[in-house]
């Protein structure tokens, strides 16, 4: 069964450092997403990406965040200067279609746990 | 005011019971409604997706949406120990997604 993969599974970084979280979406999917989940809190939408550009972003997704699809398979989330409060689980997801389509289904990856010290 | 409200539980039921999970929301712009299951240290897994008021059934799962009351439910029939997980409701305007806090469910053999 196809799946979304994410690397690394756990990333530890010092405050102020840049991190890049990597995702490989399902190969025929066209819509890509990043979410975060701070420990014990709800899953929060960060950004959606389609046709090589951001379709929508939340208030959380400020100038320190950026996303990129550098090649035909990877989808990355970059945090430019990490803060302690960026510590969370970051989930990548992908879907073949967008909400509204009868066959809409969003598949999540296993997540990258980011710890900022 | 929170966009999506969900009782975090925990909820504990005996095997075979019918489980009812619920969420309320405040934003009339939500058009799409989803239920996810999340096992510990895993990503959410989509269980049910619907975009209209009424019921949608898939095996032991039934999703119910009442847009007039801004209330959605997930029913699990004949619950199994393997159903033990956190259940997240989620809603979308089509562009942004909003999740509930999740309800922790334990099904006791």
CSV table of C-alpha atoms in Angstrom, one decimal, chain A residues 7 9-10 23 34-35 37 49 54 56 60 63-64 66 71-72 76 84 86-87 96 100 102 112 116:
chain,number,residue,atom,x,y,z
A,7,UNK,CA,12.7,11.9,7.5
A,9,UNK,CA,11.9,10.6,12.5
A,10,UNK,CA,13.5,12.7,15.2
A,23,UNK,CA,8.6,14.2,3.1
A,34,UNK,CA,2.2,20.3,6.6
A,35,UNK,CA,0.7,20.1,10.0
A,37,UNK,CA,1.1,18.8,16.8
A,49,UNK,CA,0.7,23.3,-1.6
A,54,UNK,CA,1.3,27.6,-1.6
A,56,UNK,CA,-3.3,28.3,1.7
A,60,UNK,CA,1.2,29.9,12.3
A,63,UNK,CA,8.1,34.2,7.6
A,64,UNK,CA,10.3,31.8,9.4
A,66,UNK,CA,8.9,27.9,3.9
A,71,UNK,CA,12.2,17.7,-7.3
A,72,UNK,CA,9.4,15.4,-8.4
A,76,UNK,CA,10.2,20.0,2.4
A,84,UNK,CA,11.8,26.6,21.7
A,86,UNK,CA,8.6,25.1,17.5
A,87,UNK,CA,9.2,21.8,19.3
A,96,UNK,CA,-4.8,13.0,-4.9
A,100,UNK,CA,-15.0,18.4,-2.4
A,102,UNK,CA,-15.9,12.4,-4.0
A,112,UNK,CA,9.1,14.1,12.5
A,116,UNK,CA,14.5,22.6,19.9
